[in-house]
PDB file of C-alpha atoms in Angstrom:
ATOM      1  CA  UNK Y 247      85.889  85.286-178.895  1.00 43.00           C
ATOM      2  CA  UNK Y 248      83.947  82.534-177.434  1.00 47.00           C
ATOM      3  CA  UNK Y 249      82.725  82.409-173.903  1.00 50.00           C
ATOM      4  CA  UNK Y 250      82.792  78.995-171.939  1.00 48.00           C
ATOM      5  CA  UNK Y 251      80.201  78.920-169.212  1.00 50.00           C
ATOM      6  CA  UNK Y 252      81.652  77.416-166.210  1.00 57.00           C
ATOM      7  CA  UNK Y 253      79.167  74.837-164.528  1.00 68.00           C
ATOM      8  CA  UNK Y 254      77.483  76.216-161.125  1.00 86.00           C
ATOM      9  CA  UNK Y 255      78.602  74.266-158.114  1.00 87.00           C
ATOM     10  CA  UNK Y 256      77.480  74.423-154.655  1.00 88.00           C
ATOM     11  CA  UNK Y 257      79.373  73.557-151.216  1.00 91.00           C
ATOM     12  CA  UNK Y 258      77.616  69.491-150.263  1.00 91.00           C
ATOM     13  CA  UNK Y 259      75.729  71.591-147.534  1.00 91.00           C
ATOM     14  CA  UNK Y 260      74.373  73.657-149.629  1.00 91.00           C
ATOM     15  CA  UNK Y 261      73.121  70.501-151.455  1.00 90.00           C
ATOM     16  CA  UNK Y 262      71.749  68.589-148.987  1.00 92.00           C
ATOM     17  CA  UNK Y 263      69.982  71.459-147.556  1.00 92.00           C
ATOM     18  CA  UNK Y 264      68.003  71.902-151.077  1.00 91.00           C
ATOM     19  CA  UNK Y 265      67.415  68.093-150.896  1.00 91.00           C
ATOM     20  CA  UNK Y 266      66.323  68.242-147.750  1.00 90.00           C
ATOM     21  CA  UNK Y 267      68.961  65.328-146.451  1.00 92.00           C
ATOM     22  CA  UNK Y 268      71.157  65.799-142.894  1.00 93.00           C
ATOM     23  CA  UNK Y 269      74.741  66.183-144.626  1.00 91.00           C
ATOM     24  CA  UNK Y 270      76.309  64.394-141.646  1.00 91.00           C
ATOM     25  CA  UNK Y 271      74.387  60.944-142.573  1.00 91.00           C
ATOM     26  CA  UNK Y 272      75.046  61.510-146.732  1.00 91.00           C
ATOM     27  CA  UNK Y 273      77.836  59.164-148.080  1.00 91.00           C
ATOM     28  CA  UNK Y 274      81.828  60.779-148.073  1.00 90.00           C
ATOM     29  CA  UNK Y 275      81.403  60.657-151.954  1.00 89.00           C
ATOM     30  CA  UNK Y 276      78.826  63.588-151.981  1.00 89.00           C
ATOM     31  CA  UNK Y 277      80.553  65.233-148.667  1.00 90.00           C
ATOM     32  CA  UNK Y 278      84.082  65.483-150.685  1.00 89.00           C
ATOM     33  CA  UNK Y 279      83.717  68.358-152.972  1.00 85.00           C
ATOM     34  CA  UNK Y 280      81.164  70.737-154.829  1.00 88.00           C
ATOM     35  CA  UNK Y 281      78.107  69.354-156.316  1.00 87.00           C
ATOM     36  CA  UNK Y 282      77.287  70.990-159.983  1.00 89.00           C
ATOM     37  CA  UNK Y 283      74.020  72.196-160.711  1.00 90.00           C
ATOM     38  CA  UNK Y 284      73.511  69.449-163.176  1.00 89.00           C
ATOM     39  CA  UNK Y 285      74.640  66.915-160.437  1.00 89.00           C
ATOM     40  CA  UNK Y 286      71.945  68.530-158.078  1.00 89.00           C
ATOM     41  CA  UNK Y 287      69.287  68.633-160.738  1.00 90.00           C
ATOM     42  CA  UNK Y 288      70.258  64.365-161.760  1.00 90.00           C
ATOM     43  CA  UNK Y 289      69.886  63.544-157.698  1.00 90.00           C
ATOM     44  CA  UNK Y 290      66.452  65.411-157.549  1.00 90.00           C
ATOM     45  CA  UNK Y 291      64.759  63.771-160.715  1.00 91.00           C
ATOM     46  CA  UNK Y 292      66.021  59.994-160.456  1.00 90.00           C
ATOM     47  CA  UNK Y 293      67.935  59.649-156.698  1.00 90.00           C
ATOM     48  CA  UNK Y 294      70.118  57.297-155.968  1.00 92.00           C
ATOM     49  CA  UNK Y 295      69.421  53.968-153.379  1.00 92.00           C
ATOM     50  CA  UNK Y 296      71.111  56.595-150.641  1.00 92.00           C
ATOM     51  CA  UNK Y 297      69.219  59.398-151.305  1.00 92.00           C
ATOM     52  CA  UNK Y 298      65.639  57.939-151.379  1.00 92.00           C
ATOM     53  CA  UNK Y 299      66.968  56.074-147.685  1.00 92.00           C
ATOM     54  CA  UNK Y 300      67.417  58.998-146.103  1.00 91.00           C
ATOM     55  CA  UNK Y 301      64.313  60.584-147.158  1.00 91.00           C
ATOM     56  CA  UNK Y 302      62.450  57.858-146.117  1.00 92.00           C
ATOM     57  CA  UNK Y 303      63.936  56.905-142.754  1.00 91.00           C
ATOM     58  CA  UNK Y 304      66.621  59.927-141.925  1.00 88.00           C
ATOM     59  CA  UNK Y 305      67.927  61.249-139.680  1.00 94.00           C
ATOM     60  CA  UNK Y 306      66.323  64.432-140.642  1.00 93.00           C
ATOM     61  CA  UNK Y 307      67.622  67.679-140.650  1.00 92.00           C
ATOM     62  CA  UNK Y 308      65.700  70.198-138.509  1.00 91.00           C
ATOM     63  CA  UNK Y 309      63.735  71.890-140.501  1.00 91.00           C
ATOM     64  CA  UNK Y 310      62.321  68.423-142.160  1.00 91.00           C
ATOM     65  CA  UNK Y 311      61.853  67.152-138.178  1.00 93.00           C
ATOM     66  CA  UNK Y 312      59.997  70.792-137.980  1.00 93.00           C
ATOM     67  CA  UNK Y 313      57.722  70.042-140.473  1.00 92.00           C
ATOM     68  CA  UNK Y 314      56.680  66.665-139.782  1.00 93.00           C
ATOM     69  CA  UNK Y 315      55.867  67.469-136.515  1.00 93.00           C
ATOM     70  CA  UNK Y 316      53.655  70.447-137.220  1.00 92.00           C
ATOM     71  CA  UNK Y 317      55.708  72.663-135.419  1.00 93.00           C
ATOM     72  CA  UNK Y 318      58.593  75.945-136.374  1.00 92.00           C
ATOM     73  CA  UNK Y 319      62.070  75.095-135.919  1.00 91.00           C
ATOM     74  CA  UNK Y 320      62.505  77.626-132.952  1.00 92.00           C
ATOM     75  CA  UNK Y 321      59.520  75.433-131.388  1.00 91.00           C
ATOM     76  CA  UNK Y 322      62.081  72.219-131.437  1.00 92.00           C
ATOM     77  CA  UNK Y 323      64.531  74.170-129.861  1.00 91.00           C
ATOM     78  CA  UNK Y 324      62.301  75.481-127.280  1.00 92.00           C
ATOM     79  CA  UNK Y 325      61.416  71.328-127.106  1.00 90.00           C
ATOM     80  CA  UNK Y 326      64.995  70.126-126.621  1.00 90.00           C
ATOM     81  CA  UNK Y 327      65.311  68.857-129.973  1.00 90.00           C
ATOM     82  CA  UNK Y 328      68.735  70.231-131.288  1.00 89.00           C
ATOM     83  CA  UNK Y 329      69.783  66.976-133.495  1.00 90.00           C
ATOM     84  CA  UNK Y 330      68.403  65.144-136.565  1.00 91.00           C
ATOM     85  CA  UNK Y 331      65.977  62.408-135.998  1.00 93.00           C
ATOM     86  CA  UNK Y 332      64.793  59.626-137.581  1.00 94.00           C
ATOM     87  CA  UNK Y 333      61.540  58.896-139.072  1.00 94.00           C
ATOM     88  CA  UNK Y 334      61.219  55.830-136.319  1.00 95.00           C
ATOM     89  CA  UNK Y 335      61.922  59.271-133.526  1.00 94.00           C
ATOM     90  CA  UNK Y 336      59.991  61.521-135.019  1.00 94.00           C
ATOM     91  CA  UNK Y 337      56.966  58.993-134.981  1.00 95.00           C
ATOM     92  CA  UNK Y 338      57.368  58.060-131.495  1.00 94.00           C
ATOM     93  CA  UNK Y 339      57.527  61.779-130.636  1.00 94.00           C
ATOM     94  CA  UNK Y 340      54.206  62.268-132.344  1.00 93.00           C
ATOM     95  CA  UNK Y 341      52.716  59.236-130.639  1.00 94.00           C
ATOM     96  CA  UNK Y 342      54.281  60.345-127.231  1.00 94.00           C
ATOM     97  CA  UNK Y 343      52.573  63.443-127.640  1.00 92.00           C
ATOM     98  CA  UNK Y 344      54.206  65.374-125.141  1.00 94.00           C
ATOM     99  CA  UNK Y 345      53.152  68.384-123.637  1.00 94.00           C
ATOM    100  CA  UNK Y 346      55.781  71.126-125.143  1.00 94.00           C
ATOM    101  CA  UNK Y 347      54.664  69.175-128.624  1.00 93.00           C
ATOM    102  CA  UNK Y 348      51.369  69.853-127.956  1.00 93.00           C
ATOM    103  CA  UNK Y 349      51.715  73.858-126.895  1.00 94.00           C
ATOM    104  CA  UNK Y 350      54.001  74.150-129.706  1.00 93.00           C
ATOM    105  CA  UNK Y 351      51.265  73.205-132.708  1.00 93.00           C
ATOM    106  CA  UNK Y 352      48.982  74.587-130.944  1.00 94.00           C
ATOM    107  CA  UNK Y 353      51.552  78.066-131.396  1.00 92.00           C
ATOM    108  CA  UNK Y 354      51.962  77.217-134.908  1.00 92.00           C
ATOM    109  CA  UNK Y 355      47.959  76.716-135.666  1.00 92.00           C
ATOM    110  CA  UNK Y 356      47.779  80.440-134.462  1.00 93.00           C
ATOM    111  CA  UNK Y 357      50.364  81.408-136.517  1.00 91.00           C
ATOM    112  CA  UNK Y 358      49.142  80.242-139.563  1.00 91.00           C
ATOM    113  CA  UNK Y 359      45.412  81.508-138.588  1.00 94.00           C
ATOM    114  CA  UNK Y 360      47.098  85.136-138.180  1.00 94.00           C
ATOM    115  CA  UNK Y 361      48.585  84.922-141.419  1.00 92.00           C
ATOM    116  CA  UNK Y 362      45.559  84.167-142.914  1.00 93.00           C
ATOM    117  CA  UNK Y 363      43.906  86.857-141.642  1.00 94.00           C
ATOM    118  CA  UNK Y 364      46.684  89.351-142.859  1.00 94.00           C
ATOM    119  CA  UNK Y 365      46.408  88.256-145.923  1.00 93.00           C
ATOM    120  CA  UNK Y 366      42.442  88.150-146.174  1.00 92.00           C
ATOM    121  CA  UNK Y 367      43.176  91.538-144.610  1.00 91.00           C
ATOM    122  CA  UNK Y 368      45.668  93.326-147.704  1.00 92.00           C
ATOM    123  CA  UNK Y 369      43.282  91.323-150.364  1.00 90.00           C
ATOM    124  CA  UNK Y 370      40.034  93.201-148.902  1.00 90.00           C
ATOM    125  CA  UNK Y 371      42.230  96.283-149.046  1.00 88.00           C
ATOM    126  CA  UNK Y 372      43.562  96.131-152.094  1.00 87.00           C
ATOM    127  CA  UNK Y 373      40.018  95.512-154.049  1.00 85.00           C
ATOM    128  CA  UNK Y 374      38.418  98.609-152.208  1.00 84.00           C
ATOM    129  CA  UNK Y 375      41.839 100.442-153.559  1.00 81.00           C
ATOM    130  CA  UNK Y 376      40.669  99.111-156.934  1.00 77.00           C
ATOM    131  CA  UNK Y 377      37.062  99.795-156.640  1.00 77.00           C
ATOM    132  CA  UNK Y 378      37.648 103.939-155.552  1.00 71.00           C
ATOM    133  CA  UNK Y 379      40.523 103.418-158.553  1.00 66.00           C
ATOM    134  CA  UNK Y 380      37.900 102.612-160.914  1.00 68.00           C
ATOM    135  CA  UNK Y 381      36.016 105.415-160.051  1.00 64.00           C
ATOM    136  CA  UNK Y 382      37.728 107.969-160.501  1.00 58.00           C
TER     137      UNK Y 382
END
């Protein structure tokens, strides 16, 4: 008895989450039914004229808007920023500079620091763990 494998598909959001696109702004073609795993993987290595547009100039979805801004995605919220933006927006945000922009990196800096120092923390740990392990 043989087994077919049935190809993998995805919902388009799904999709244009992992290719970090705004769905709303992707053409009705790629909006109008499941995208295979094979589809996903052909878009990722060579992308179409479409694709590599809205990379380049959006609108972005949030959390691409998040990250070229420096800041999380609750921090746009907490900024007013609930819809995509373009590349053109997001650079005149950055050149704006306003003040929620500013406290909001300088949350994120923080952030980052204090993982750092967690995980400087459990890796200082763990090799004295291994050092009284090797001793007994």
């Amino acid at each position: 008895m043989t087994q077919h494998q049935s190809a993998q598909t995805m919902k388009p959001a799904t999709a244009a989450k992992k290719l970090g696109v705004y769905l709303d702004a992707t053409p009705d073609e790629f909006r109008a039914g499941a995208v295979s795993r094979a589809e996903l993987n052909a878009l990722q290595t060579d992308p179409p004229e479409w694709l590599r547009d809205l990379r380049r100039d959006g609108p972005h979805p949030r959390p691409v808007v998040a990250a070229k801004l420096g800041v999380s995605i609750s921090g746009l919220a907490r900024g007013g920023v609930t819809e995509a933006l373009t590349t053109e927006q997001i650079e005149a945000l950055k050149t704006e500079n306003p003040e929620w922009l500013q406290k909001e990196r300088a949350t994120q800096a923080e952030v980052r620091k204090e993982a750092v120092r967690i995980k400087e923390a459990q890796a200082e740990k763990a090799a004295r763990a291994d050092t009284t392990d090797q001793r007994d």
